């Protein structure tokens, strides 16, 4: 299986391919195309999967966006889905939170989630659940500004509709709190589509703790 964030890299590279196919310099195109196809192949090979069949289909200057999406949906079968925490696990992860809002029972695309993030609009909060490098569930929550602005997300590092997220850190000796935060995607599902490296999420969490 490949990771969700690795599949996000594949999606990004397929988009790059489509752009290359549209430009009119065949020599440069061929060189760039081969590099990208090799990179896609490598993502699968390091995880023990032979993706040659799909690479051959992607190696086509007439490739349409629709066809590319069809190939991607087949390549997605190898993506390891996010493990949804149970209601009990969520409660335990946020046991200190008063009036916890549990994740909405949406139809999640688990193969498109490196982490779970949901908003509580009545309390202006965002909750995040993720797995650390050892595979254990971890959590963080904080204030989420209701306003969205165009900017760079501190998690996925893409341009997006972002909002200021603030985490209340441990109390100082005088009883006051410090808030640390940054702008992140307002919608965590959008963030997940852009997140191409799980380390970016870990880095963000560390920065605001
Ligand atoms: Zn993001």
Tab-separated table of C-alpha atoms and ligand atoms in Angstrom:
chain	number	residue	atom	x	y	z
A	1	UNK	CA	0.000	0.000	0.000
A	2	UNK	CA	1.029	3.601	-0.500
A	3	UNK	CA	0.285	6.442	1.907
A	4	UNK	CA	-2.402	9.036	1.308
A	5	UNK	CA	0.191	11.818	1.164
A	6	UNK	CA	2.175	9.834	-1.406
A	7	UNK	CA	-0.948	9.593	-3.537
A	8	UNK	CA	-1.287	13.386	-3.234
A	9	UNK	CA	2.193	13.547	-4.852
A	10	UNK	CA	0.978	11.254	-7.640
A	11	UNK	CA	-2.049	13.489	-8.286
A	12	UNK	CA	0.199	16.547	-8.407
A	13	UNK	CA	2.571	14.843	-10.857
A	14	UNK	CA	-0.267	13.740	-13.144
A	15	UNK	CA	-1.401	17.379	-13.285
A	16	UNK	CA	2.134	18.368	-14.217
A	17	UNK	CA	2.048	15.779	-17.013
A	18	UNK	CA	-1.178	17.209	-18.417
A	19	UNK	CA	0.433	20.664	-18.491
A	20	UNK	CA	3.511	19.313	-20.269
A	21	UNK	CA	1.394	17.537	-22.889
A	22	UNK	CA	-0.291	20.848	-23.700
A	23	UNK	CA	2.918	22.761	-24.430
A	24	UNK	CA	4.539	22.670	-27.859
A	25	UNK	CA	8.171	21.767	-27.355
A	26	UNK	CA	8.398	17.997	-28.047
A	27	UNK	CA	12.090	17.572	-27.118
A	28	UNK	CA	11.916	19.263	-23.724
A	29	UNK	CA	8.548	17.637	-23.153
A	30	UNK	CA	9.878	14.161	-23.669
A	31	UNK	CA	12.674	14.650	-21.150
A	32	UNK	CA	10.369	16.207	-18.534
A	33	UNK	CA	7.651	13.646	-19.156
A	34	UNK	CA	10.049	10.743	-18.600
A	35	UNK	CA	11.285	12.249	-15.336
A	36	UNK	CA	7.732	12.617	-14.022
A	37	UNK	CA	6.677	9.134	-15.120
A	38	UNK	CA	9.752	7.696	-13.379
A	39	UNK	CA	8.913	9.631	-10.218
A	40	UNK	CA	5.368	8.238	-10.212
A	41	UNK	CA	6.673	4.729	-10.828
A	42	UNK	CA	9.161	5.141	-7.941
A	43	UNK	CA	6.440	6.094	-5.433
A	44	UNK	CA	4.788	2.741	-6.095
A	45	UNK	CA	7.982	0.693	-6.380
A	46	UNK	CA	9.320	1.726	-2.949
A	47	UNK	CA	6.069	0.330	-1.587
A	48	UNK	CA	6.472	-2.918	-3.522
A	49	UNK	CA	3.847	-2.177	-6.190
A	50	UNK	CA	4.426	-2.426	-9.925
A	51	UNK	CA	2.481	0.426	-11.518
A	52	UNK	CA	3.795	-0.132	-15.080
A	53	UNK	CA	0.309	-0.722	-16.455
A	54	UNK	CA	-0.785	2.762	-15.330
A	55	UNK	CA	2.482	4.431	-16.312
A	56	UNK	CA	1.974	3.146	-19.875
A	57	UNK	CA	-1.523	4.636	-19.919
A	58	UNK	CA	-0.248	7.964	-18.583
A	59	UNK	CA	2.483	8.047	-21.235
A	60	UNK	CA	0.198	9.502	-23.878
A	61	UNK	CA	0.438	13.016	-25.296
A	62	UNK	CA	-3.321	12.946	-26.058
A	63	UNK	CA	-4.168	12.196	-22.429
A	64	UNK	CA	-7.321	14.072	-21.426
A	65	UNK	CA	-8.159	15.299	-17.929
A	66	UNK	CA	-11.071	12.826	-17.819
A	67	UNK	CA	-8.896	9.880	-18.818
A	68	UNK	CA	-6.206	10.959	-16.341
A	69	UNK	CA	-8.801	11.007	-13.550
A	70	UNK	CA	-9.962	7.526	-14.539
A	71	UNK	CA	-6.400	6.206	-14.353
A	72	UNK	CA	-5.910	7.960	-10.996
A	73	UNK	CA	-9.052	6.369	-9.577
A	74	UNK	CA	-7.608	2.954	-10.454
A	75	UNK	CA	-4.234	3.850	-8.964
A	76	UNK	CA	-6.037	4.882	-5.788
A	77	UNK	CA	-6.890	1.259	-4.961
A	78	UNK	CA	-3.368	0.898	-3.523
A	79	UNK	CA	-3.793	3.746	-1.034
A	80	UNK	CA	-3.885	2.769	2.622
A	81	UNK	CA	-7.037	4.364	4.083
A	82	UNK	CA	-6.928	6.528	7.204
A	83	UNK	CA	-8.089	4.622	10.255
A	84	UNK	CA	-11.059	6.483	11.681
A	85	UNK	CA	-10.922	6.711	15.473
A	86	UNK	CA	-13.991	5.318	17.217
A	87	UNK	CA	-16.336	7.641	19.150
A	88	UNK	CA	-14.749	6.329	22.374
A	89	UNK	CA	-11.243	7.048	21.118
A	90	UNK	CA	-12.248	10.595	20.151
A	91	UNK	CA	-13.712	11.182	23.595
A	92	UNK	CA	-10.511	9.921	25.202
A	93	UNK	CA	-8.309	12.033	22.941
A	94	UNK	CA	-10.183	15.190	23.963
A	95	UNK	CA	-11.121	14.215	27.506
A	96	UNK	CA	-10.268	17.667	28.900
A	97	UNK	CA	-12.495	19.467	26.407
A	98	UNK	CA	-15.815	20.765	27.640
A	99	UNK	CA	-18.692	20.547	25.155
A	100	UNK	CA	-16.748	18.454	22.690
A	101	UNK	CA	-18.227	18.369	19.221
A	102	UNK	CA	-17.617	14.941	17.727
A	103	UNK	CA	-16.656	14.595	14.054
A	104	UNK	CA	-19.638	14.889	11.699
A	105	UNK	CA	-20.778	11.512	10.410
A	106	UNK	CA	-20.000	12.470	6.812
A	107	UNK	CA	-19.064	9.985	4.182
A	108	UNK	CA	-15.323	10.439	4.528
A	109	UNK	CA	-13.000	9.554	1.694
A	110	UNK	CA	-10.538	7.719	3.946
A	111	UNK	CA	-8.120	7.198	1.075
A	112	UNK	CA	-7.842	10.967	0.806
A	113	UNK	CA	-7.124	11.630	4.494
A	114	UNK	CA	-3.734	11.840	6.149
A	115	UNK	CA	-5.449	13.265	9.217
A	116	UNK	CA	-8.953	13.978	10.455
A	117	UNK	CA	-9.936	17.599	11.003
A	118	UNK	CA	-13.354	19.045	11.721
A	119	UNK	CA	-14.793	22.408	12.713
A	120	UNK	CA	-17.209	23.376	15.448
A	121	UNK	CA	-18.752	26.571	14.101
A	122	UNK	CA	-20.708	27.341	17.274
A	123	UNK	CA	-17.518	27.450	19.331
A	124	UNK	CA	-15.129	28.594	16.549
A	125	UNK	CA	-12.969	25.573	17.058
A	126	UNK	CA	-11.073	23.094	14.940
A	127	UNK	CA	-10.255	19.595	16.120
A	128	UNK	CA	-7.472	17.519	14.603
A	129	UNK	CA	-6.752	13.805	15.061
A	130	UNK	CA	-3.714	12.201	13.468
A	131	UNK	CA	-1.362	9.295	13.925
A	132	UNK	CA	2.173	9.953	15.100
A	133	UNK	CA	5.230	8.259	13.588
A	134	UNK	CA	4.670	5.293	15.918
A	135	UNK	CA	1.093	4.835	14.709
A	136	UNK	CA	-0.628	6.100	17.857
A	137	UNK	CA	-3.557	8.518	17.700
A	138	UNK	CA	-2.747	12.068	18.775
A	139	UNK	CA	-4.939	15.121	18.942
A	140	UNK	CA	-4.931	18.874	19.086
A	141	UNK	CA	-7.650	21.489	19.047
A	142	UNK	CA	-7.782	25.233	19.012
A	143	UNK	CA	-9.630	28.377	18.095
A	144	UNK	CA	-10.413	28.745	14.402
A	145	UNK	CA	-11.216	32.225	13.115
A	146	UNK	CA	-14.568	32.199	11.292
A	147	UNK	CA	-13.213	34.386	8.498
A	148	UNK	CA	-11.410	32.899	5.506
A	149	UNK	CA	-8.679	34.646	3.557
A	150	UNK	CA	-6.546	33.662	0.569
A	151	UNK	CA	-3.150	32.615	1.790
A	152	UNK	CA	-0.677	29.844	2.441
A	153	UNK	CA	-1.607	27.009	4.733
A	154	UNK	CA	0.953	26.246	7.388
A	155	UNK	CA	0.128	22.513	7.220
A	156	UNK	CA	-0.044	21.613	3.514
A	157	UNK	CA	1.918	24.693	2.377
A	158	UNK	CA	-0.421	25.377	-0.516
A	159	UNK	CA	-2.398	28.468	-1.405
A	160	UNK	CA	-5.909	28.002	-0.081
A	161	UNK	CA	-8.808	29.555	1.847
A	162	UNK	CA	-7.116	29.796	5.206
A	163	UNK	CA	-8.123	30.884	8.715
A	164	UNK	CA	-6.098	31.655	11.794
A	165	UNK	CA	-5.842	28.641	14.106
A	166	UNK	CA	-4.707	29.274	17.672
A	167	UNK	CA	-3.694	26.675	20.201
A	168	UNK	CA	-3.735	27.519	23.885
A	169	UNK	CA	-0.450	26.246	25.231
A	170	UNK	CA	0.255	25.236	28.823
A	171	UNK	CA	-0.330	27.789	31.547
A	172	UNK	CA	2.600	29.944	32.571
A	173	UNK	CA	3.665	30.046	36.205
A	174	UNK	CA	1.530	33.175	36.723
A	175	UNK	CA	-1.587	31.337	35.498
A	176	UNK	CA	-1.797	33.071	32.120
A	177	UNK	CA	-1.871	31.181	28.834
A	178	UNK	CA	0.105	31.671	25.677
A	179	UNK	CA	-1.550	31.163	22.330
A	180	UNK	CA	0.413	29.875	19.416
A	181	UNK	CA	-0.858	29.393	15.926
A	182	UNK	CA	-0.819	30.075	12.240
A	183	UNK	CA	-3.031	30.208	9.173
A	184	UNK	CA	-4.254	26.818	7.974
A	185	UNK	CA	-6.836	25.542	5.472
A	186	UNK	CA	-10.300	26.297	6.819
A	187	UNK	CA	-11.523	23.011	5.353
A	188	UNK	CA	-9.352	20.068	6.422
A	189	UNK	CA	-10.624	17.920	3.538
A	190	UNK	CA	-9.121	20.429	1.123
A	191	UNK	CA	-5.909	20.445	3.177
A	192	UNK	CA	-5.665	16.663	2.933
A	193	UNK	CA	-5.826	16.819	-0.864
A	194	UNK	CA	-2.789	19.108	-0.865
A	195	UNK	CA	-0.758	17.458	1.872
A	196	UNK	CA	2.058	15.601	0.114
A	197	UNK	CA	4.284	14.927	3.137
A	198	UNK	CA	3.129	13.882	6.610
A	199	UNK	CA	6.203	15.565	8.118
A	200	UNK	CA	4.627	18.912	7.230
A	201	UNK	CA	1.767	18.118	9.607
A	202	UNK	CA	4.135	16.947	12.373
A	203	UNK	CA	6.189	20.113	11.915
A	204	UNK	CA	3.122	22.311	12.241
A	205	UNK	CA	1.952	20.529	15.418
A	206	UNK	CA	5.381	20.959	16.981
A	207	UNK	CA	5.460	24.624	16.088
A	208	UNK	CA	2.198	25.432	17.842
A	209	UNK	CA	2.558	23.228	20.929
B	1	LIG	ZN1	-3.731	23.071	4.153
